[in-house]
Coordinates of C-alpha atoms in Angstrom, one line a residue:
Chain O
M229 CA 160.1 125.3 -159.3
K230 CA 160.0 122.7 -156.4
G231 CA 163.7 123.2 -155.9
S232 CA 163.4 127.0 -155.6
R233 CA 160.6 126.6 -153.1
I234 CA 162.7 124.3 -150.9
G235 CA 165.6 126.8 -151.2
A236 CA 163.2 129.6 -150.0
W237 CA 162.1 127.6 -147.1
I238 CA 165.7 126.8 -146.1
A239 CA 166.5 130.5 -146.3
V240 CA 163.5 131.4 -144.1
I241 CA 164.4 128.7 -141.5
V242 CA 168.0 129.7 -141.3
G243 CA 167.0 133.4 -141.1
A244 CA 164.4 132.7 -138.4
S245 CA 166.8 130.5 -136.5
Y246 CA 169.4 133.3 -136.5
F247 CA 167.0 135.5 -134.6
I248 CA 164.9 133.0 -132.6
I249 CA 167.6 130.7 -131.2
P250 CA 169.4 133.5 -129.2
L251 CA 166.0 134.8 -128.0
L252 CA 164.9 131.3 -126.9
G253 CA 168.3 131.0 -125.2
T254 CA 167.7 134.3 -123.3
L255 CA 164.2 133.3 -122.4
E256 CA 165.3 129.9 -121.2
F257 CA 168.2 131.4 -119.2
S258 CA 165.8 134.0 -117.6
L259 CA 163.7 131.1 -116.3
R260 CA 166.6 129.2 -114.6
M261 CA 167.1 131.5 -111.6
R262 CA 165.9 128.7 -109.2
R263 CA 168.4 125.9 -109.3
G264 CA 167.1 122.8 -111.1
V265 CA 163.7 124.0 -112.1
Y266 CA 162.2 126.6 -114.4
S267 CA 160.6 129.6 -112.6
I268 CA 159.7 133.2 -113.1
D269 CA 161.8 134.3 -110.1
A270 CA 163.9 136.6 -112.3
Y271 CA 160.7 138.3 -113.6
A272 CA 159.3 138.6 -110.1
S273 CA 162.6 140.1 -108.9
V274 CA 162.5 142.6 -111.8
F275 CA 158.8 143.5 -111.3
T276 CA 159.2 143.9 -107.5
D277 CA 162.2 146.1 -107.9
P278 CA 161.0 149.7 -107.1
Q279 CA 163.8 151.0 -109.4
F280 CA 162.3 149.1 -112.3
R281 CA 158.9 150.7 -111.8
A282 CA 160.3 154.1 -111.3
T283 CA 162.6 154.0 -114.3
F284 CA 160.1 152.3 -116.5
G285 CA 157.4 154.9 -115.6
Y286 CA 159.9 157.8 -116.0
S287 CA 160.9 156.6 -119.5
M288 CA 157.3 156.0 -120.6
L289 CA 156.5 159.6 -119.5
M290 CA 159.5 160.9 -121.4
A291 CA 158.5 158.8 -124.5
L292 CA 155.0 160.3 -124.3
L293 CA 156.3 163.8 -124.1
T294 CA 158.8 163.1 -126.9
I295 CA 156.0 161.8 -129.1
V296 CA 153.7 164.8 -128.5
F297 CA 156.3 167.5 -128.9
G298 CA 158.1 165.6 -131.7
M299 CA 154.9 165.4 -133.7
L300 CA 154.1 169.0 -133.0
L301 CA 157.5 169.8 -134.5
V302 CA 157.6 167.3 -137.4
V303 CA 154.1 167.3 -138.8
P304 CA 153.9 171.1 -139.4
T305 CA 157.5 171.1 -140.7
A306 CA 156.9 168.3 -143.2
Y307 CA 153.6 169.9 -144.2
W308 CA 155.2 173.3 -144.7
V309 CA 158.1 171.9 -146.7
R310 CA 155.7 170.0 -149.0
L311 CA 153.3 173.0 -149.4
R312 CA 155.5 176.1 -149.5
V313 CA 159.1 175.2 -150.0
P314 CA 159.3 171.9 -151.8
R315 CA 162.8 172.8 -153.1
M316 CA 164.0 172.8 -149.5
R317 CA 163.0 169.1 -149.1
P318 CA 166.5 167.6 -149.7
I319 CA 168.1 170.1 -147.3
V320 CA 165.5 169.3 -144.6
E321 CA 165.9 165.6 -145.2
F322 CA 169.7 165.9 -144.8
I323 CA 169.2 167.8 -141.5
T324 CA 166.9 165.1 -140.2
L325 CA 169.5 162.5 -141.0
L326 CA 172.2 164.2 -139.0
P327 CA 171.4 162.4 -135.7
L328 CA 172.3 159.1 -137.5
V329 CA 175.8 160.3 -138.2
I330 CA 176.5 162.4 -135.1
P331 CA 177.0 160.1 -132.1
A332 CA 174.7 160.6 -129.2
I333 CA 177.7 161.3 -126.9
V334 CA 178.7 164.2 -129.1
I335 CA 175.2 165.7 -128.9
V336 CA 175.0 165.3 -125.2
F337 CA 178.4 166.9 -124.5
G338 CA 177.2 169.7 -126.8
Y339 CA 174.2 170.1 -124.6
L340 CA 176.3 170.0 -121.4
R341 CA 178.5 172.8 -122.8
M342 CA 175.5 174.9 -124.1
Y343 CA 173.1 174.5 -121.2
N344 CA 175.3 174.1 -118.1
S345 CA 174.5 176.0 -114.9
S346 CA 176.8 178.9 -115.8
S347 CA 175.3 179.4 -119.3
V348 CA 172.6 181.8 -120.4
L349 CA 170.0 179.0 -120.5
P350 CA 171.0 176.8 -117.5
L351 CA 168.8 173.9 -118.3
T352 CA 171.0 171.3 -116.5
G353 CA 170.8 173.4 -113.3
N354 CA 167.7 171.6 -112.1
A355 CA 165.8 168.4 -112.7
M356 CA 162.9 169.9 -114.7
G357 CA 165.4 171.7 -117.0
T358 CA 167.3 168.5 -117.5
N359 CA 164.1 166.6 -118.2
I360 CA 163.2 169.1 -120.9
L361 CA 166.7 168.7 -122.3
L362 CA 166.3 165.0 -122.4
V363 CA 163.0 165.2 -124.2
F364 CA 164.7 167.5 -126.8
S365 CA 167.5 165.0 -127.2
Y366 CA 165.1 162.1 -127.7
I367 CA 163.2 164.2 -130.3
T368 CA 166.6 164.7 -132.1
L369 CA 167.4 161.0 -132.0
S370 CA 164.0 159.9 -133.3
L371 CA 163.9 162.7 -136.0
P372 CA 165.3 160.6 -138.9
Y373 CA 162.6 157.9 -138.4
V374 CA 159.7 160.1 -137.4
Y375 CA 160.2 162.7 -140.3
R376 CA 160.3 159.9 -142.9
A377 CA 157.2 158.2 -141.5
V378 CA 155.2 161.4 -141.5
D379 CA 156.6 162.6 -144.9
T380 CA 155.7 159.3 -146.5
A381 CA 152.2 159.5 -145.1
M382 CA 151.9 163.0 -146.5
R383 CA 153.0 161.8 -149.9
A384 CA 149.9 159.5 -149.9
I385 CA 147.5 162.5 -149.7
D386 CA 147.5 165.6 -151.9
V387 CA 148.5 168.1 -149.2
R388 CA 148.3 171.1 -151.5
V389 CA 144.8 170.4 -152.9
L390 CA 143.4 169.4 -149.5
T391 CA 144.8 172.6 -148.0
E392 CA 143.3 174.7 -150.8
A393 CA 140.0 173.0 -150.6
A394 CA 139.9 173.7 -146.8
E395 CA 141.0 177.3 -147.4
S396 CA 138.3 177.9 -150.0
L397 CA 135.8 176.7 -147.4
G398 CA 137.0 179.4 -144.9
A399 CA 139.3 177.2 -142.7
S400 CA 142.1 178.8 -140.8
W401 CA 145.7 177.4 -140.6
T402 CA 145.1 175.6 -137.3
T403 CA 141.8 174.1 -138.5
I404 CA 143.5 172.8 -141.7
M405 CA 146.3 171.4 -139.6
F406 CA 144.3 169.6 -137.0
K407 CA 141.1 168.7 -138.9
C408 CA 142.4 168.0 -142.4
I409 CA 146.1 167.1 -142.3
F410 CA 146.8 165.4 -138.9
P411 CA 143.9 162.9 -139.2
N412 CA 145.0 162.0 -142.7
V413 CA 148.7 161.4 -141.8
M414 CA 147.8 159.4 -138.6
S415 CA 149.4 156.2 -140.0
G416 CA 152.7 158.1 -140.3
V417 CA 152.2 159.7 -136.9
L418 CA 151.5 156.3 -135.3
S419 CA 154.5 154.5 -136.8
G420 CA 156.7 157.5 -135.8
A421 CA 155.3 157.3 -132.3
F422 CA 156.0 153.6 -131.9
I423 CA 159.5 154.0 -133.2
T424 CA 160.0 156.9 -130.8
L425 CA 158.8 154.7 -127.9
A426 CA 161.2 151.9 -128.8
I427 CA 164.1 154.4 -129.1
V428 CA 163.3 156.2 -125.8
M429 CA 162.8 153.0 -123.8
G430 CA 166.2 151.6 -124.7
E431 CA 168.3 154.8 -124.9
F432 CA 171.3 154.9 -122.6
T433 CA 173.8 157.6 -123.5
M434 CA 171.7 160.7 -123.2
A435 CA 169.9 159.6 -120.0
A436 CA 173.1 158.4 -118.3
L437 CA 175.2 161.5 -119.1
L438 CA 172.3 163.9 -118.2
N439 CA 172.0 161.8 -115.0
R440 CA 168.3 161.1 -115.3
P441 CA 166.6 158.0 -113.8
A442 CA 165.6 156.4 -117.2
F443 CA 165.0 152.8 -118.2
G444 CA 168.1 152.6 -120.4
P445 CA 170.7 153.2 -117.6
Y446 CA 168.7 150.9 -115.3
L447 CA 169.0 148.1 -117.9
Q448 CA 172.8 148.7 -118.0
L449 CA 173.0 148.8 -114.2
V450 CA 171.1 145.5 -113.8
G451 CA 173.2 143.9 -116.6
A452 CA 176.4 144.8 -114.8
N453 CA 175.4 143.5 -111.4
K454 CA 173.0 140.6 -111.7
A455 CA 172.9 137.3 -113.7
Y456 CA 169.3 136.3 -114.5
E457 CA 167.5 139.6 -114.2
P458 CA 169.2 141.1 -117.3
S459 CA 167.8 138.2 -119.4
A460 CA 164.3 138.8 -117.9
L461 CA 164.6 142.5 -118.7
A462 CA 165.7 141.7 -122.3
V463 CA 162.7 139.5 -122.7
I464 CA 160.5 142.2 -121.2
A465 CA 162.0 144.8 -123.5
F466 CA 161.5 142.6 -126.6
T467 CA 157.9 142.0 -125.5
I468 CA 157.2 145.7 -125.2
T469 CA 158.8 146.3 -128.6
W470 CA 156.8 143.5 -130.2
L471 CA 153.6 144.7 -128.6
S472 CA 154.3 148.1 -130.0
M473 CA 154.9 146.7 -133.5
G474 CA 151.9 144.5 -133.3
L475 CA 149.8 147.5 -132.3
L476 CA 151.2 149.4 -135.2
N477 CA 150.4 146.6 -137.6
L478 CA 146.9 146.3 -136.1
I479 CA 146.2 150.0 -136.5
S480 CA 147.7 150.3 -140.0
G481 CA 145.9 147.1 -141.1
A482 CA 142.7 148.5 -139.8
R483 CA 143.4 151.8 -141.5
R484 CA 143.9 150.0 -144.8
G485 CA 140.3 148.9 -144.5
A486 CA 138.8 152.2 -143.1
P487 CA 139.8 155.8 -143.4
A488 CA 141.5 157.8 -140.7
R489 CA 139.1 159.1 -138.0
Chain K
M153 CA 130.8 197.5 -162.5
S154 CA 130.3 193.9 -163.3
F155 CA 129.8 191.3 -160.5
L156 CA 133.2 189.8 -161.1
A157 CA 135.6 192.2 -162.7
L158 CA 139.2 191.3 -163.7
N159 CA 141.1 194.3 -165.1
N160 CA 144.5 194.1 -166.6
I161 CA 145.4 191.0 -164.5
Q162 CA 149.0 189.9 -164.9
K163 CA 150.9 187.1 -163.3
S164 CA 154.6 186.2 -163.6
F165 CA 156.4 183.3 -162.2
G166 CA 160.0 184.6 -162.1
P167 CA 160.8 185.8 -165.6
V168 CA 157.9 184.0 -167.2
Q169 CA 154.7 186.0 -167.6
V170 CA 151.9 183.4 -167.6
V171 CA 149.0 185.9 -167.7
Q172 CA 149.2 189.1 -169.7
N173 CA 146.7 192.0 -169.3
F174 CA 143.7 189.7 -168.8
N175 CA 140.4 191.6 -168.8
M176 CA 137.0 190.0 -168.1
N177 CA 133.7 191.2 -166.8
I178 CA 131.3 188.6 -165.6
E179 CA 127.7 189.3 -164.6
K180 CA 125.9 187.8 -161.7
G181 CA 124.6 184.4 -162.5
E182 CA 126.7 183.9 -165.6
F183 CA 128.4 180.6 -166.5
I184 CA 131.8 181.4 -168.0
S185 CA 134.2 178.9 -169.3
F186 CA 138.0 179.5 -169.7
L187 CA 139.0 177.3 -172.6
G188 CA 142.5 176.7 -173.8
P189 CA 145.4 174.2 -174.0
S190 CA 147.6 173.2 -171.1
G191 CA 149.8 176.1 -169.9
C192 CA 147.7 178.9 -171.5
G193 CA 147.1 180.5 -168.0
K194 CA 143.5 179.6 -167.5
T195 CA 144.0 177.8 -164.2
T196 CA 146.3 180.6 -163.0
V197 CA 143.5 183.2 -163.6
L198 CA 141.1 180.9 -161.7
R199 CA 143.6 180.5 -158.8
M200 CA 144.0 184.3 -158.7
I201 CA 140.2 184.7 -158.3
A202 CA 140.3 182.1 -155.5
G203 CA 143.3 183.8 -153.9
F204 CA 145.7 181.0 -154.2
E205 CA 147.9 183.1 -156.5
T206 CA 148.6 186.8 -156.1
P207 CA 148.4 188.9 -159.3
T208 CA 151.6 190.6 -160.3
G209 CA 149.4 193.5 -161.6
G210 CA 145.8 194.5 -162.2
T211 CA 142.7 194.6 -160.1
L212 CA 140.1 192.0 -159.1
Y213 CA 136.7 192.9 -157.8
I214 CA 133.8 190.7 -156.7
N215 CA 130.5 192.5 -156.1
G216 CA 132.4 195.8 -156.0
K217 CA 134.9 194.7 -153.4
D218 CA 138.6 194.6 -154.0
Q219 CA 139.7 191.0 -153.4
R220 CA 143.5 191.5 -153.5
P221 CA 143.9 192.1 -149.8
L222 CA 141.8 189.1 -148.9
K223 CA 143.1 185.7 -148.1
P224 CA 141.5 182.6 -149.8
N225 CA 139.6 181.8 -146.6
Q226 CA 138.1 185.3 -146.5
R227 CA 136.7 185.5 -150.1
N228 CA 133.7 183.2 -149.8
I229 CA 134.4 181.4 -153.0
G230 CA 133.5 177.8 -153.6
M231 CA 136.0 175.7 -155.5
V232 CA 135.8 172.3 -157.1
F233 CA 139.1 170.6 -158.0
Q234 CA 140.0 168.1 -160.7
A235 CA 141.2 165.7 -158.0
Y236 CA 138.0 166.0 -156.0
A237 CA 139.9 167.0 -152.8
L238 CA 137.4 165.5 -150.5
F239 CA 138.8 165.1 -146.9
P240 CA 139.5 161.3 -146.7
N241 CA 138.9 161.2 -142.9
M242 CA 135.4 162.6 -143.2
T243 CA 132.1 161.1 -144.3
V244 CA 130.1 162.7 -147.1
Y245 CA 128.0 164.5 -144.5
D246 CA 131.1 165.8 -142.7
N247 CA 132.7 166.9 -145.9
V248 CA 129.6 168.9 -147.0
A249 CA 129.2 170.3 -143.4
F250 CA 132.9 171.3 -143.1
G251 CA 132.5 174.9 -144.4
M252 CA 129.5 175.6 -142.3
K253 CA 131.2 174.2 -139.2
V254 CA 134.2 176.3 -139.8
A255 CA 132.0 179.4 -140.1
G256 CA 130.4 178.5 -136.8
A257 CA 126.9 177.9 -138.2
P258 CA 124.3 176.5 -135.7
K259 CA 124.0 172.7 -135.8
A260 CA 120.4 172.7 -137.0
E261 CA 121.2 175.1 -139.8
T262 CA 124.2 173.1 -140.8
D263 CA 122.2 169.9 -140.8
S264 CA 119.4 171.3 -142.9
R265 CA 121.8 172.9 -145.4
V266 CA 123.8 169.6 -145.7
K267 CA 120.6 167.7 -146.4
E268 CA 119.5 170.3 -148.9
M269 CA 122.8 170.0 -150.7
L270 CA 122.9 166.2 -150.7
G271 CA 119.3 166.3 -152.1
L272 CA 120.5 168.7 -154.8
I273 CA 123.1 166.2 -156.0
K274 CA 120.9 163.2 -155.3
L275 CA 123.3 161.5 -152.9
D276 CA 121.3 161.9 -149.7
H277 CA 121.4 158.1 -149.2
L278 CA 125.2 158.1 -149.2
A279 CA 125.7 160.6 -146.3
D280 CA 127.5 158.1 -144.1
R281 CA 129.9 156.9 -146.8
Y282 CA 133.6 157.8 -146.9
P283 CA 135.1 159.2 -150.1
Y284 CA 137.0 155.9 -150.8
Q285 CA 133.7 154.1 -150.9
M286 CA 132.4 156.2 -153.8
S287 CA 133.0 156.4 -157.5
G288 CA 134.8 159.4 -159.1
G289 CA 131.5 160.9 -160.3
Q290 CA 129.9 160.6 -156.9
Q291 CA 133.0 162.1 -155.2
Q292 CA 132.9 165.1 -157.6
R293 CA 129.2 165.7 -156.9
V294 CA 130.0 165.7 -153.2
A295 CA 132.8 168.2 -153.9
L296 CA 130.3 170.3 -155.7
A297 CA 127.8 170.1 -152.8
R298 CA 130.6 171.0 -150.4
A299 CA 131.5 174.0 -152.4
L300 CA 127.9 175.2 -152.6
A301 CA 127.0 174.5 -149.0
V302 CA 128.7 177.7 -147.8
K303 CA 126.6 179.8 -150.3
P304 CA 129.7 181.2 -152.1
Q305 CA 129.4 184.4 -154.1
V306 CA 131.3 182.8 -157.0
L307 CA 131.8 179.1 -157.8
L308 CA 135.1 178.1 -159.4
L309 CA 135.4 174.7 -161.2
D310 CA 138.9 173.7 -162.1
E311 CA 138.6 171.0 -164.7
P312 CA 136.2 169.1 -162.5
L313 CA 135.3 166.5 -165.2
S314 CA 138.8 165.7 -166.5
A315 CA 139.4 162.7 -164.2
L316 CA 136.0 161.1 -165.1
D317 CA 135.1 158.7 -167.9
A318 CA 133.3 160.0 -171.0
K319 CA 129.8 159.0 -170.1
I320 CA 129.9 160.4 -166.6
R321 CA 131.5 163.6 -167.9
V322 CA 128.5 164.3 -170.1
S323 CA 125.9 163.5 -167.4
L324 CA 127.8 165.4 -164.7
R325 CA 128.3 168.5 -166.8
E326 CA 124.6 168.7 -167.5
E327 CA 124.0 168.2 -163.8
I328 CA 126.4 171.0 -163.0
R329 CA 124.7 173.4 -165.4
A330 CA 121.3 172.5 -164.1
I331 CA 122.3 173.2 -160.5
Q332 CA 124.1 176.4 -161.5
R333 CA 120.9 177.6 -163.2
Q334 CA 118.8 176.6 -160.3
L335 CA 120.9 178.4 -157.8
G336 CA 121.8 181.3 -160.1
I337 CA 125.4 181.3 -158.9
T338 CA 128.1 183.1 -160.9
T339 CA 130.4 180.3 -162.1
V340 CA 133.8 180.1 -163.7
F341 CA 134.6 176.8 -165.3
V342 CA 138.1 175.9 -166.5
T343 CA 138.5 173.2 -169.2
H344 CA 140.6 172.2 -172.2
D345 CA 137.7 170.3 -173.7
Q346 CA 135.9 172.5 -176.3
E347 CA 132.8 170.3 -176.4
E348 CA 132.4 170.8 -172.6
A349 CA 132.8 174.6 -172.9
L350 CA 130.5 174.9 -175.9
S351 CA 127.8 172.8 -174.4
I352 CA 127.3 174.4 -171.0
S353 CA 128.6 178.0 -171.1
D354 CA 126.9 181.4 -171.4
R355 CA 130.2 182.8 -172.6
I356 CA 133.6 181.3 -173.4
V357 CA 137.0 182.9 -173.0
V358 CA 139.4 181.2 -175.3
M359 CA 142.9 181.6 -173.8
N360 CA 146.2 181.4 -175.6
A361 CA 149.7 182.1 -174.2
G362 CA 148.3 184.0 -171.1
K363 CA 145.9 186.2 -173.1
A364 CA 142.2 186.0 -173.9
D365 CA 142.1 185.5 -177.7
Q366 CA 138.4 185.8 -177.9
I367 CA 135.4 186.2 -175.5
G368 CA 132.0 185.3 -176.8
T369 CA 129.0 183.1 -176.7
P370 CA 129.6 179.4 -177.8
F371 CA 127.9 180.2 -181.0
E372 CA 130.2 183.2 -181.7
I373 CA 133.3 181.3 -180.7
Y374 CA 132.4 178.4 -183.0
N375 CA 131.0 180.2 -186.0
T376 CA 133.1 183.3 -186.1
P377 CA 136.5 182.6 -184.6
A378 CA 138.5 185.8 -184.2
T379 CA 142.0 184.4 -184.5
R380 CA 143.8 181.5 -186.2
F381 CA 144.4 180.0 -182.7
V382 CA 140.6 180.1 -181.8
A383 CA 139.8 178.7 -185.2
S384 CA 142.2 175.8 -184.8
F385 CA 141.5 175.1 -181.2
V386 CA 137.7 175.1 -181.3
G387 CA 136.2 172.5 -183.6
T388 CA 138.0 171.0 -186.6
L389 CA 138.3 174.1 -188.7
N390 CA 140.0 174.2 -192.1
L391 CA 142.7 176.8 -192.3
I392 CA 143.2 178.0 -195.9
E393 CA 146.0 180.2 -197.1
A394 CA 144.9 182.7 -199.8
E395 CA 146.1 185.8 -201.6
V396 CA 144.1 189.0 -201.9
I397 CA 143.5 189.8 -205.5
D398 CA 141.2 192.9 -205.3
P399 CA 140.4 194.3 -201.9
A400 CA 137.7 196.5 -203.3
S401 CA 135.6 193.6 -204.6
N402 CA 136.7 191.3 -201.7
C403 CA 138.3 188.9 -204.2
I404 CA 140.8 186.3 -203.1
R405 CA 142.7 183.5 -204.8
I406 CA 143.1 180.0 -203.4
G407 CA 145.5 178.1 -205.6
D408 CA 144.4 179.1 -209.1
Q409 CA 140.7 179.6 -208.2
D410 CA 139.2 183.1 -207.4
I411 CA 136.5 183.6 -204.8
T412 CA 134.6 186.6 -203.7
L413 CA 134.1 186.9 -200.0
K414 CA 131.3 188.4 -198.1
Q415 CA 133.7 189.8 -195.5
S416 CA 135.3 193.1 -196.3
L417 CA 139.0 193.2 -197.3
A418 CA 139.2 196.9 -197.1
S419 CA 142.2 196.8 -194.7
Y420 CA 144.2 194.6 -197.1
N421 CA 146.2 195.4 -200.2
G422 CA 146.4 193.4 -203.4
G423 CA 148.9 190.6 -203.1
D424 CA 148.6 190.3 -199.2
K425 CA 148.4 186.8 -197.8
V426 CA 145.3 186.0 -195.7
S427 CA 144.2 183.1 -193.6
L428 CA 140.7 181.8 -194.2
A429 CA 138.6 179.5 -192.1
L430 CA 135.9 177.1 -193.2
R431 CA 134.0 174.6 -191.0
P432 CA 134.0 171.0 -192.3
E433 CA 130.2 170.9 -192.0
A434 CA 129.8 174.1 -194.1
G435 CA 130.6 172.4 -197.5
S436 CA 129.0 169.7 -199.5
L437 CA 129.6 167.8 -202.8
S438 CA 125.9 167.8 -203.4
E439 CA 124.6 170.1 -206.1
G440 CA 121.3 170.4 -204.2
I441 CA 122.9 172.3 -201.3
K442 CA 122.3 176.0 -200.9
S443 CA 125.6 177.6 -202.1
D444 CA 126.9 180.6 -203.9
T445 CA 130.5 179.6 -204.4
A446 CA 132.7 176.5 -204.9
L447 CA 136.2 175.1 -204.9
T448 CA 137.5 172.3 -207.1
G449 CA 140.2 169.9 -206.0
Q450 CA 141.5 166.3 -205.8
V451 CA 140.3 163.9 -203.0
V452 CA 143.2 163.0 -200.8
S453 CA 141.3 160.6 -198.5
A454 CA 137.8 159.7 -197.4
H455 CA 137.2 158.2 -193.9
F456 CA 134.0 156.6 -192.8
L457 CA 133.2 157.8 -189.2
G458 CA 129.8 156.3 -188.8
S459 CA 127.3 159.0 -189.1
V460 CA 129.5 161.1 -191.4
I461 CA 132.1 160.5 -194.0
R462 CA 135.1 162.9 -193.6
T463 CA 136.7 163.7 -196.9
R464 CA 140.0 165.6 -197.4
M465 CA 140.6 167.3 -200.6
D466 CA 143.6 169.3 -202.0
V467 CA 143.0 172.8 -203.3
G468 CA 146.2 174.5 -204.5
G469 CA 148.2 173.0 -201.7
N470 CA 145.6 173.5 -199.0
V471 CA 144.0 170.4 -197.6
I472 CA 140.4 171.0 -196.8
S473 CA 138.3 168.6 -194.8
F474 CA 134.5 168.4 -195.1
D475 CA 131.8 166.1 -193.8
M476 CA 129.1 164.3 -195.7
F477 CA 126.2 162.7 -193.8
N478 CA 126.2 159.0 -194.2
S479 CA 123.2 157.4 -195.9
P480 CA 122.7 154.2 -197.9
G481 CA 122.6 156.2 -201.2
V482 CA 125.8 158.1 -200.6
T483 CA 128.9 156.9 -202.4
P484 CA 132.1 158.0 -200.7
P485 CA 134.6 159.8 -203.0
V486 CA 137.8 157.9 -203.8
A487 CA 141.4 159.2 -203.6
G488 CA 142.5 161.1 -206.7
E489 CA 138.9 161.9 -207.8
T490 CA 138.3 165.5 -208.8
V491 CA 135.4 166.9 -206.8
T492 CA 133.7 170.3 -206.3
L493 CA 133.0 171.5 -202.9
R494 CA 130.0 173.9 -202.7
F495 CA 129.5 176.3 -199.8
M496 CA 128.2 179.8 -198.9
A497 CA 130.9 182.5 -199.3
A498 CA 129.7 183.9 -196.0
D499 CA 131.1 180.7 -194.3
L500 CA 134.6 181.5 -195.5
L501 CA 136.0 183.7 -192.8
V502 CA 139.1 185.9 -192.8
I503 CA 140.9 185.4 -189.5
R504 CA 143.7 187.2 -187.7
D505 CA 147.0 185.5 -186.8

């Protein structure tokens, strides 16, 4: 008993060290920009860089749009599949998994062929069109995670009975969706949203090949040309991700104690 | 035309016909129970009334209006589900107010109606609770209040007591019946529990394999079952196989004992096989009981059930159960003992297959 507990602790320490030591190394390196002393010069350099603010703001906006439009696509789809065509579920699940096996570069080249300036729908012909295309591509990339998060949340409630109860009380389809279904799958929507945020903030291929000023290509650019700033950016990116995860845990923890509102 | 009229209603799922030519006329304010085993089609009929299923054939009228073209949210029907189906994100108050808000009722009217409904189910002190903070019985009462708040023309109850424990079931079914009487609302109640159906219904529809085997008052259903299925499903009826000896004198033979029935056997021929039904409480071993006929047989077993002693006896290959009230002076029969069961011939009913 005592031996197995020591073994478990050793496993935890080794596992934690595997993740923490490189991070500590990165953090430590990011603080050594000024020779001989620890400083936050690298962070100051990053935060004062107008490109950082521009790309970070741009990617945050893209993430927000991806979350909103992604949820408007995924929640009604998952709901409809559960309610009306449950036999289609394996097919829909397979389709949502495709972005995991089709490389982003293949998808983006497909976009470039389909929506170039000489096509019927020349989305790449202007910045707004390309931004729309980028949001679509982010929705595609996050689909495997978002669909599963929402579908799992739907499994926790009896979608069919709630729908029928609302219908018998005179509710229309939109009322059912926004008053009865969305609030009750909010935990899935939130976890999907945070995963989407993390994906969008770090995505490089789509943004670079569509030539958009996103945070992913900026990270790559800084990494290729500077020494300490990339480490600072990595720490910042980790912090953002952790904050997202922490927020997710906080919200889902609060939701375990209280219902969705 | 009746308030709720179902004429030749049919429903098929692919090649399987789950409801066959179902006919039912329900008057305003009646409490009707659909009783039957799982898969007999009772919930499907209910769902067709609600609009959740579309009939394959037949007509469905409520208050003279054809319901078939109407969607569920256009029918003004209140429904209570087995799984409560309260909206988890809403308080009790918001759940009950939901239908009225959807209908665009003024706030003051909604507030007054919600308070009235919560008063009716005696849960006005729990208006701010969420469903997860309440017991199953309380949740189901809220579901009932929610269904009634919109003043539906028909109330549908889909096995609303099945998920509750025995004690709550009894009290809640009495509460449902009292509220139904108070509001005078036409109600259709689906259950597979015969005691529930017998105790609260004006009339019962016993369903079997998609058809209504018998429609009648609880008294009629229990005492004069029309078919073998009704006889076996409602109560613990003895089914006895007999042979017609003389149709003219209503004489039948059970094993080697002849009995004259009160019921006419004019439609039978001598030698025909008939099924007879006898309630366990209709017979007694006591000589003092009012009886005009008797059967003699050997005791197979005697079980002490508290207030009664249930005895099983063999008569010509038929095992007949009967109940004796327990009292300190009663000696239970023992297995193998020859006993005479006395009863009124009128209690022995010929039933259809």
